[in-house]
XYZ file of C-alpha atoms in Angstrom:
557
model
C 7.189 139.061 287.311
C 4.791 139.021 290.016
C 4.311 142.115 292.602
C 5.250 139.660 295.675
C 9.052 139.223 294.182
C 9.605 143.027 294.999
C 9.056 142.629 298.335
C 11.473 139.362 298.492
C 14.450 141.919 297.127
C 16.071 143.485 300.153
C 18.179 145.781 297.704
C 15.094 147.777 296.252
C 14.301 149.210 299.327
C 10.552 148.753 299.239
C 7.602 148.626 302.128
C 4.479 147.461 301.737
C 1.253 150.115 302.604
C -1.637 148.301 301.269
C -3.206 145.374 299.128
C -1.514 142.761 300.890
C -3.947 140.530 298.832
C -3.187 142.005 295.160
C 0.732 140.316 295.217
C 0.203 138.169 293.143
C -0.639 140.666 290.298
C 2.028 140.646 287.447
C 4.295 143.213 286.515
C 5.198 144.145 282.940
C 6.899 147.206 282.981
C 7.935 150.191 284.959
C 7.635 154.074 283.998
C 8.422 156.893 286.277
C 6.075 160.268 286.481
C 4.748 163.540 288.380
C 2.366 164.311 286.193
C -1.194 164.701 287.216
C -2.514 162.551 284.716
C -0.098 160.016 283.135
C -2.655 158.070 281.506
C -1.097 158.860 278.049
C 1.549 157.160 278.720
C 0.490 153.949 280.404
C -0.583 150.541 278.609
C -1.292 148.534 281.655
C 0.343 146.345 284.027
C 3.000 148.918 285.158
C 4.152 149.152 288.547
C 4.369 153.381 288.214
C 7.245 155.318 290.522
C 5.917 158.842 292.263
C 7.817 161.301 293.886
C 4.512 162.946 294.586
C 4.949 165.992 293.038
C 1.237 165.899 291.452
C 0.051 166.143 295.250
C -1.259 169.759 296.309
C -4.095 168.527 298.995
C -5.103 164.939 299.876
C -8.253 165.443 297.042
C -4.936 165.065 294.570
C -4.465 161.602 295.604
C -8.211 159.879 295.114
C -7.961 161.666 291.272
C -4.266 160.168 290.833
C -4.938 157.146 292.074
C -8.516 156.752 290.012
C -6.329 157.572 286.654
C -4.078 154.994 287.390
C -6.621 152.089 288.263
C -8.211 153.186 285.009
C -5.592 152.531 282.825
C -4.881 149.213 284.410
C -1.368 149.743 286.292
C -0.456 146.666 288.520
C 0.755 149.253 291.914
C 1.942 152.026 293.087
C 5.355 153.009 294.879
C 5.905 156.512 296.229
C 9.149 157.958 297.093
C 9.896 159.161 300.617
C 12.688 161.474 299.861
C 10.203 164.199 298.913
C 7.382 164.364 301.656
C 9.408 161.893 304.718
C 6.250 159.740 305.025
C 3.179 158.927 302.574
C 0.336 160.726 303.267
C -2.492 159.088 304.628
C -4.555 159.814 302.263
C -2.692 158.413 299.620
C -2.852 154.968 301.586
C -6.330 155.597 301.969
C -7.234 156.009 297.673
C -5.563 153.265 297.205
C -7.345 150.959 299.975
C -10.600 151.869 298.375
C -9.530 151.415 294.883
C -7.482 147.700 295.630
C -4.156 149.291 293.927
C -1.130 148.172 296.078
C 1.211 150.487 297.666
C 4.535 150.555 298.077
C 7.097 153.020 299.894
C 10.230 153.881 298.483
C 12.868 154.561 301.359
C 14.453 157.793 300.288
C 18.045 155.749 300.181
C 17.078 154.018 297.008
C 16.818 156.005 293.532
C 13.783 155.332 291.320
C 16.642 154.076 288.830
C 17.650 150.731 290.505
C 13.974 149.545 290.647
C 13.689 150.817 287.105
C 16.457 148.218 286.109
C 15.856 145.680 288.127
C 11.804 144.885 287.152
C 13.218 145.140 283.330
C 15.830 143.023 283.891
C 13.135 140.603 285.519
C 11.064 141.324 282.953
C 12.740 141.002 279.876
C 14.246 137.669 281.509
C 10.745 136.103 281.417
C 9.940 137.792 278.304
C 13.132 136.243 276.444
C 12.310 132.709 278.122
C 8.628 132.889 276.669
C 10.245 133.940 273.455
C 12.783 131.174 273.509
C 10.030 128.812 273.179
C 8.433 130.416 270.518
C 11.940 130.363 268.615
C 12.066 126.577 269.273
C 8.431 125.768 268.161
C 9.056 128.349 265.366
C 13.060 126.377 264.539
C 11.600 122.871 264.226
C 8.740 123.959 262.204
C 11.022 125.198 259.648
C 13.411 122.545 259.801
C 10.662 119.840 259.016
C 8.620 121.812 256.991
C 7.676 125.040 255.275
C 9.427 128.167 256.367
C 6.453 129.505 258.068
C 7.080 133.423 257.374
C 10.546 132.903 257.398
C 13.016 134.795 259.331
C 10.813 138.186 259.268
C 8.422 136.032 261.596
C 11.124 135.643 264.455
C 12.652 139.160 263.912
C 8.865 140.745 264.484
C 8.565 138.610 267.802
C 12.474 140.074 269.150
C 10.567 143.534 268.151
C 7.574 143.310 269.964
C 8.471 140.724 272.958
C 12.191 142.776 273.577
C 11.657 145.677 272.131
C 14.847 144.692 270.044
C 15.322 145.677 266.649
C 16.920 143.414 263.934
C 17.860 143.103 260.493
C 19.381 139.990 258.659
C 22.314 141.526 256.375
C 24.183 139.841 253.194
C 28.233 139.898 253.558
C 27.850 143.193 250.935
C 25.055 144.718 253.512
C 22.276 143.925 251.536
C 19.321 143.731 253.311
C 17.853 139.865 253.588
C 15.016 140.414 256.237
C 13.843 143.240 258.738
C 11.474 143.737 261.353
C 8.174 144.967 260.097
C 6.862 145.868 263.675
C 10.118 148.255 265.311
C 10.355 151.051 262.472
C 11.836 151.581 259.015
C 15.173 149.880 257.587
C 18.325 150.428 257.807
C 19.471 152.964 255.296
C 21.775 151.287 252.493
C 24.754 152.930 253.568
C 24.591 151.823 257.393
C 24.201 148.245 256.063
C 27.222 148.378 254.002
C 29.016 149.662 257.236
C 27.628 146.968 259.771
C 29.009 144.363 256.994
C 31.965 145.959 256.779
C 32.921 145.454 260.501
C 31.470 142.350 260.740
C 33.534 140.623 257.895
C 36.501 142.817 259.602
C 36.139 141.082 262.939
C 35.866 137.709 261.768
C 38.923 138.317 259.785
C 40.524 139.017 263.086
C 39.274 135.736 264.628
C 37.695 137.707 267.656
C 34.765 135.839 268.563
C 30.617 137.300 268.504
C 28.761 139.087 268.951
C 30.964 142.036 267.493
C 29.451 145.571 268.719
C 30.101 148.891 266.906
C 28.569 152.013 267.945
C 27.628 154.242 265.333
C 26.542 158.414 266.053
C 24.430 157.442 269.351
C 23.847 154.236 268.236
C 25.265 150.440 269.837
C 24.686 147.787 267.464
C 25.743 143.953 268.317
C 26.614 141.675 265.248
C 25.908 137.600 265.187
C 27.178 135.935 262.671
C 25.166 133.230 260.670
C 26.221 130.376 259.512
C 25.091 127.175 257.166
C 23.502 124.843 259.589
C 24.805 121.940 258.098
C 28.461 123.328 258.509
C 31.362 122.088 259.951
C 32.184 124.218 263.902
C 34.262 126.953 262.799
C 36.989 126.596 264.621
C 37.998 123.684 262.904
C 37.766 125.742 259.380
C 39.745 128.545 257.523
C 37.870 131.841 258.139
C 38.719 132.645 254.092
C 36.829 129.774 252.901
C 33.304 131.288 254.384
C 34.301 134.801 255.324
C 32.308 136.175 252.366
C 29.279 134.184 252.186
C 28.135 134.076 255.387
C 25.313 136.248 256.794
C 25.021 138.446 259.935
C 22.212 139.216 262.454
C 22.293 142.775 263.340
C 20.628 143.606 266.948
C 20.431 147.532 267.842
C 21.566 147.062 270.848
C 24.767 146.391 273.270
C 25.234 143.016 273.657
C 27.933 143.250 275.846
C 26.130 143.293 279.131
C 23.769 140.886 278.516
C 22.535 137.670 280.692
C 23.569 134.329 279.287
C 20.102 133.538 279.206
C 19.794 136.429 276.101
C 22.583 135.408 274.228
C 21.468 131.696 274.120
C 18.367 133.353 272.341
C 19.929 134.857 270.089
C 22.113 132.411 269.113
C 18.688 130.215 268.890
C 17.545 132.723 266.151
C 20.958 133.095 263.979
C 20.725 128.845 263.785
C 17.005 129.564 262.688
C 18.058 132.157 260.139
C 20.616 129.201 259.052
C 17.577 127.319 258.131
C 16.515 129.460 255.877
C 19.561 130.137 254.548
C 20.295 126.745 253.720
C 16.839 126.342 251.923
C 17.028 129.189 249.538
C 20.646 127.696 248.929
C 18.803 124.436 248.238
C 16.433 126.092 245.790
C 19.655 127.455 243.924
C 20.563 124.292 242.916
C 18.326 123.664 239.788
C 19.467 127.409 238.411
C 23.216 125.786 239.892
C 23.077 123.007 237.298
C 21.108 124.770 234.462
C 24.336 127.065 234.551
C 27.135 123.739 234.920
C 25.456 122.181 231.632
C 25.109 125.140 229.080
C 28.652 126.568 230.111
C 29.525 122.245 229.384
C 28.213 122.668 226.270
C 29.880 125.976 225.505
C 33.347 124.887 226.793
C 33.372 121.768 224.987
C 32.502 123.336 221.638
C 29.165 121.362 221.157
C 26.755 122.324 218.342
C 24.760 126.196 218.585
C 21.504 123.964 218.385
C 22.183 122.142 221.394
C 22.796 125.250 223.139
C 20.052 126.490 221.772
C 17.974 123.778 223.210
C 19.833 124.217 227.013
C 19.365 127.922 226.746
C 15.371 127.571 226.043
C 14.917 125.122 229.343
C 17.371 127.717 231.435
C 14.529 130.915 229.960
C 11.504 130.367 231.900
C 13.346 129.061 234.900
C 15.105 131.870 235.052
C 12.824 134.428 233.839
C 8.884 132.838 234.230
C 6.365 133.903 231.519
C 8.894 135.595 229.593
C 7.919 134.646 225.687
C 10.610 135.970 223.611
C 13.996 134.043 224.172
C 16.105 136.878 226.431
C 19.644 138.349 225.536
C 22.260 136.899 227.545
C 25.457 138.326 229.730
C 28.154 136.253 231.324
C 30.062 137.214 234.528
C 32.741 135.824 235.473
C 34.626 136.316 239.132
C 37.512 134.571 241.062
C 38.838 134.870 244.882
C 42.193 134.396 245.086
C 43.967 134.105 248.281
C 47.986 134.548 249.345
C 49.463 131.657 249.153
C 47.151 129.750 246.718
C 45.929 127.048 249.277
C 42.199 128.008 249.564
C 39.858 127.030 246.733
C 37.645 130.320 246.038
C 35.283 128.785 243.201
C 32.497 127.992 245.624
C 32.856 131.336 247.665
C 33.051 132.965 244.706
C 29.825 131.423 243.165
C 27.940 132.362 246.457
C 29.471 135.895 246.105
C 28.583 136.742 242.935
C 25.060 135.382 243.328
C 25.285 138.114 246.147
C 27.045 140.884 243.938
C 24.325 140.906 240.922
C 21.552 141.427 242.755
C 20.359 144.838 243.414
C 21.901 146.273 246.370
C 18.888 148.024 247.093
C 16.591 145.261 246.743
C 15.408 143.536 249.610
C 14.698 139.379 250.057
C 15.511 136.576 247.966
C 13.090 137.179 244.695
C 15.631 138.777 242.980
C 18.660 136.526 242.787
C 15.954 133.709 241.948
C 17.222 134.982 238.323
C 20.809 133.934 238.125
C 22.717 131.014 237.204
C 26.006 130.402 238.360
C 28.440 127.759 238.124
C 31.528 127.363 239.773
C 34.894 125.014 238.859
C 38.534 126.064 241.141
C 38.632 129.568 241.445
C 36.405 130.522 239.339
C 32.790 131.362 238.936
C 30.760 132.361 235.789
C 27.008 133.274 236.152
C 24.339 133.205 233.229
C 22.379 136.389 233.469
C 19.319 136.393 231.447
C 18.244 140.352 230.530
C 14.747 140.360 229.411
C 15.552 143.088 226.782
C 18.494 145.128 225.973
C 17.927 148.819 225.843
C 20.683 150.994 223.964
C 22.481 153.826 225.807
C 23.218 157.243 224.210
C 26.331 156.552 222.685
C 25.607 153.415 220.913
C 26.189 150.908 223.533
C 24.287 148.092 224.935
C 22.829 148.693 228.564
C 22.920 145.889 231.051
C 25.383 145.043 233.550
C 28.345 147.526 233.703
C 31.517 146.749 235.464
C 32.147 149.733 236.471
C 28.904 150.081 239.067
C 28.785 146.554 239.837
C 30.779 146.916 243.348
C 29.981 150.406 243.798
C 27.873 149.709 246.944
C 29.761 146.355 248.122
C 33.721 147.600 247.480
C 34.008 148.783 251.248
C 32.382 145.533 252.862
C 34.137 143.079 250.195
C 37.674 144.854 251.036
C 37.508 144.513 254.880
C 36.712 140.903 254.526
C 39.567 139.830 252.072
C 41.612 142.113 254.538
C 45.550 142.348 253.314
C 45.800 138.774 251.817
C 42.600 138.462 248.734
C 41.413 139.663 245.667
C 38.105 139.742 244.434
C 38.287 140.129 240.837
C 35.097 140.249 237.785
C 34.790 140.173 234.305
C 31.455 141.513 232.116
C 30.376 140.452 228.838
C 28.833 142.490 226.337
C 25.158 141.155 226.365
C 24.496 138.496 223.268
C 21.197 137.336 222.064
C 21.662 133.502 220.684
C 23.579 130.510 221.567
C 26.034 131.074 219.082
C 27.414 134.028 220.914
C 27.633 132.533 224.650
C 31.239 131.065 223.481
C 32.530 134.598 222.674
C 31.049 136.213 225.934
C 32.533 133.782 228.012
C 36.231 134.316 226.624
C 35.005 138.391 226.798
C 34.151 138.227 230.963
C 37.250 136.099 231.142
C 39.734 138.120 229.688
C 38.182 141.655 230.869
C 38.718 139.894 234.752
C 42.123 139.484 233.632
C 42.048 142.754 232.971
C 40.789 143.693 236.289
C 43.063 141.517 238.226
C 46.500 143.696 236.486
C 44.606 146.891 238.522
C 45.844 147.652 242.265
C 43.181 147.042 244.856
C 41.150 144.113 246.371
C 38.184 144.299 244.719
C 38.352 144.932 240.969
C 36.161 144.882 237.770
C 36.565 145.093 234.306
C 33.832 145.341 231.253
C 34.606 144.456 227.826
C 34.404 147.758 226.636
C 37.423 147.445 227.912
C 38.966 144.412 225.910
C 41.370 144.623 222.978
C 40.242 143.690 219.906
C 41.966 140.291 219.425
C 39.593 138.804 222.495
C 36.227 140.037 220.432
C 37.785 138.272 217.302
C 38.589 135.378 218.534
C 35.299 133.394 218.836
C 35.206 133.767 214.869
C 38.558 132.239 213.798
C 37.356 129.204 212.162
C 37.915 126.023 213.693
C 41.004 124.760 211.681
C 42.711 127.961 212.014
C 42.476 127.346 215.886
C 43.764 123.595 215.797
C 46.109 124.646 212.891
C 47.925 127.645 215.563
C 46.925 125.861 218.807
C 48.558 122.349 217.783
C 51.898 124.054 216.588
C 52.307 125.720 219.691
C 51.003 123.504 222.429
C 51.000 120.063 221.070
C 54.842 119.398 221.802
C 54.031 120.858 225.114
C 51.033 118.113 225.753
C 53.455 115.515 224.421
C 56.372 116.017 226.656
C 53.474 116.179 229.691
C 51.837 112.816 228.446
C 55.204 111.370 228.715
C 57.163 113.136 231.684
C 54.044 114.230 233.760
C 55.437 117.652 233.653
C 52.735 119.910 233.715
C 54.052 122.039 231.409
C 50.911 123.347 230.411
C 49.719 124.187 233.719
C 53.152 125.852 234.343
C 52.721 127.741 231.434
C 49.285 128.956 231.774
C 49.988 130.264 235.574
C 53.130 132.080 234.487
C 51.441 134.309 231.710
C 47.825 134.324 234.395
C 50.575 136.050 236.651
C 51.774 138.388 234.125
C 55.619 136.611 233.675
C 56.194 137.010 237.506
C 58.692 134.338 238.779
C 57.776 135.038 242.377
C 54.247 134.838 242.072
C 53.915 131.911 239.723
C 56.387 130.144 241.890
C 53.964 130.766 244.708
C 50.981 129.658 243.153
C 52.354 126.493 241.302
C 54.197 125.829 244.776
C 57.318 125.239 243.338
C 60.791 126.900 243.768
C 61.595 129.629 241.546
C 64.709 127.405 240.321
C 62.034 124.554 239.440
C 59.804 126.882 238.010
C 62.733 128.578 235.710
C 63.958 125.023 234.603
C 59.743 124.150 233.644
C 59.529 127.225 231.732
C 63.488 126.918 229.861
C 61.939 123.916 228.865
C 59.321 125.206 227.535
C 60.838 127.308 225.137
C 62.774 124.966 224.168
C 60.176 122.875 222.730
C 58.651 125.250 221.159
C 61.418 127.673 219.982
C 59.519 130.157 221.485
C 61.300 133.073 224.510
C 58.567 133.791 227.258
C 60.232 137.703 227.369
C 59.199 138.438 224.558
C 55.834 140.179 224.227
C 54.633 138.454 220.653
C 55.750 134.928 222.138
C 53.985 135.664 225.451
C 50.725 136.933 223.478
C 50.839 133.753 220.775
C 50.946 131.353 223.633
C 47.772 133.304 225.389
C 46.204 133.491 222.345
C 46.413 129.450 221.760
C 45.667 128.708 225.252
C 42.683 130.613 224.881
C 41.371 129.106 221.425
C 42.191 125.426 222.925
């Protein structure tokens, strides 16, 4: 702002002394002192408030007054409450030395000019910086990121003196300032998640602020730019994928002007978001066709062969083929009418990543795939250490939400589940089949526990699920076709879904209620599918043996 606009605002209270030609001098800041020589403290272009305590004799004022031209200060106002008038010899320093003077009528405190020249300033500040964010938005958007969103969050640090941080939906951190300080610690990440993905649960609209010890911090959500407006949207089907800009500082006072801007930066965070989605999609579909290949029960060989493109993809310049885990995870929501699979594929991208890593490198390593509910990722390990007792290191399921339990839990609020399943780790193609029916059962396993985010390892398992990958093939179709082939019969004819029916009722452990719920079907419907079940098969679905022989042919199917 410019030196003339103080005198145009009848509310500051100011008179002009001297340098009637030096108005149109620009202001960029504002800093209060009675010290004899503030020079430490000064960077140039300040307009500086006295109460002219420094002054002893009038040979105080040429010294003060030299200091100050010095370090480059755009004027000078001095306070009347202290002295009544200026002294002349004040008015006089600054005459010789061209630094304008202003008189502060003793009925206006040093404060209210204080907040009004930021609030000017800071205004044109944010409008310079708007641009920037434009030039900075359509660069990315046509082209290469530029720096990415580290670029953008360095300007809000040194143009507003605001710091930022770009947070996961488990608090990791995505991108952070370099130019305002250190991180975030881990643990006030995981709680600015937390009440972000509470909030938006709630439906009240951003920023959200929480104050934390001393601290106000204002939360923007970011969102896919290519998404629908959320309004028109279940919360649940994005809730736990989307980031979150988080601004130290309360954004509940701010101008219009402000919030536009940062709005302007969350849709260029988008950007980026949406392009390291983009370069998911080859590890996406490298995932989709080997778990294909393993689902269908196609040859180790051509596994093999999948497995060997997915290696250096996934792990570049590795020469050794890797050992391999599979993870599998599911969100499940009341009422059953929200597919989770694709939520859940973003999540557990999200989950297997260090939480204390920082940036995208690191999930540039898994594969996942998604189909419904469910997601199953394709870890690569590079080498598989043994533990102490024997057992394979890796991933264990029982640190894998550690650090992301608290944020996961107040986004799937009183009505999801988050649910995982580990593998043990395998090392050829021939074992992929068994550690996917491992990190499937061992989430089943998970989702019996009480809570809302749950994981199982298959340490865990019984020993019928680590057996079953080995019972030769016409065993399986020997005990699978007795079992379920009148089943698939009566559906080809009547379009019963009997096998769907039966699946869901042993997936929810034999509950009526929530099978019913899930299948959306009346109970009474749902007792007559499974009656007829059982009579098919002249099997009784309460007993335990008949409940585990129809699991374990649904599983070797």
């Amino acid at each position: 702002m410019r030196l003339r606009a103080l005198l145009d605002t009848d509310a500051l209270g100011l008179r002009l002394l001297g340098g009637e030609d030096e108005l149109d001098r620009t202001v960029r800041g504002v800093m209060t002192t009675d010290l004899r020589d503030p020079s430490r403290y000064l960077s140039g272009g300040e307009l500086v408030l006295t109460g002219l305590a420094w002054r002893r004799d009038a040979e105080d004022s040429d010294a003060f007054v030299r200091i100050l031209v010095q370090a480059g200060v755009a004027a000078l106002a001095a306070g009347e409450a202290e002295l009544g008038d200026v002294p002349d010899d004040l008015v006089l320093a600054c005459a010789r030395n061209r630094l304008p003077l202003f008189a502060v009528h003793e009925s206006v405190a040093f404060a209210t000019i204080t907040e009004h020249v930021v609030r000017q300033v800071s205004g044109e500040r944010a409008g310079d910086l708007a641009a920037v964010v434009d030039r900075h938005r359509r660069m990315m958007t046509s082209g290469p990121a530029g720096g990415g969103p580290d670029v953008v969050l360095d300007l809000l640090g040194s143009d507003l003196d605001l710091r930022a941080w770009v947070l996961s939906p488990t608090g990791r951190l995505i991108a952070g300032s370099k130019t305002t300080g250190p991180a975030l610690p881990a643990d006030m990440c995981a709680k600015l998640a937390a009440e972000h993905l509470a909030a938006a649960r709630t439906g009240r609209r951003g920023p959200h602020r929480l104050t934390l010890g001393s601290t106000t911090y204002s939360l923007f959500p970011v969102r896919s730019s290519g998404r629908a407006p959320q309004a028109s949207r279940d919360v649940r089907e994005t809730v736990l994928s989307d980031w979150l800009l988080a601004v130290e500082a309360d954004a509940g006072d701010w101008p219009e002007e402000r919030l536009d801007l940062l709005q302007g930066v969350t849709q260029l965070i988008s950007v980026e978001r949406d392009r390291r989605d983009a370069a998911r999609t080859v590890r996406r579909r490298l995932a989709q066709e080997v778990l294909e290949l393993v689902q269908t029960g196609a040859a180790p060989a051509e596994i093999a062969a999948r497995l060997r493109v997915a290696a250096p993809v996934l792990l570049p310049g590795l020469g050794a083929a890797p050992h391999w885990q599979v993870v599998v995870a599911r969100v499940e929501w009341d009422g059953g009418d929200i597919e989770g699979g694709a939520v859940a594929q973003s999540l557990l991208e999200e989950i297997l990543v260090d939480p204390l890593s920082a940036g995208p490198e690191h999930s540039d390593r898994l594969a996942v795939a998604h189909t419904g509910d469910e997601a199953i990722a394709l870890v690569p390990l590079p080498a598989v250490s043994t533990e102490h007792d024997g057992s394979e290191a890796g991933i264990l399921a029982d640190v894998l939400l550690e650090s992301v339990r608290d944020p996961l839990a107040a986004g799937l609020d009183d009505d999801g589940r988050v649910t995982l399943g580990v593998s043990a780790a395998v090392h050829s193609a021939e074992g992929l089949r068994g550690a996917l029916e491992e990190a499937r059962h061992a989430r089943r396993v998970a989702a019996a526990r009480p809570g809302r985010v749950c994981a199982a390892g298959h340490q865990e398992l019984a020993s019928h699920v680590l057996l079953l990958p080995f019972v030769p093939d016409d065993v399986r179709r020997a005990f699978t076709a007795r079992l379920l082939d009148p089943l698939r019969d009566y559906d080809r004819r009547h379009r019963a879904e009997l096998i769907p029916t039966l699946e869901a009722f042993l997936d929810c452990d034999g509950s009526w209620t929530r099978c019913a719920t899930r299948l959306h079907l009346h109970v009474n419907t749902l007792r007559y599918r499974v009656g007829r079940i059982e009579q098919l098969t002249s099997r009784d679905l309460s007993r335990l043996e008949d409940k585990l022989d129809f699991f374990l042919a649904l599983r070797m199917s």
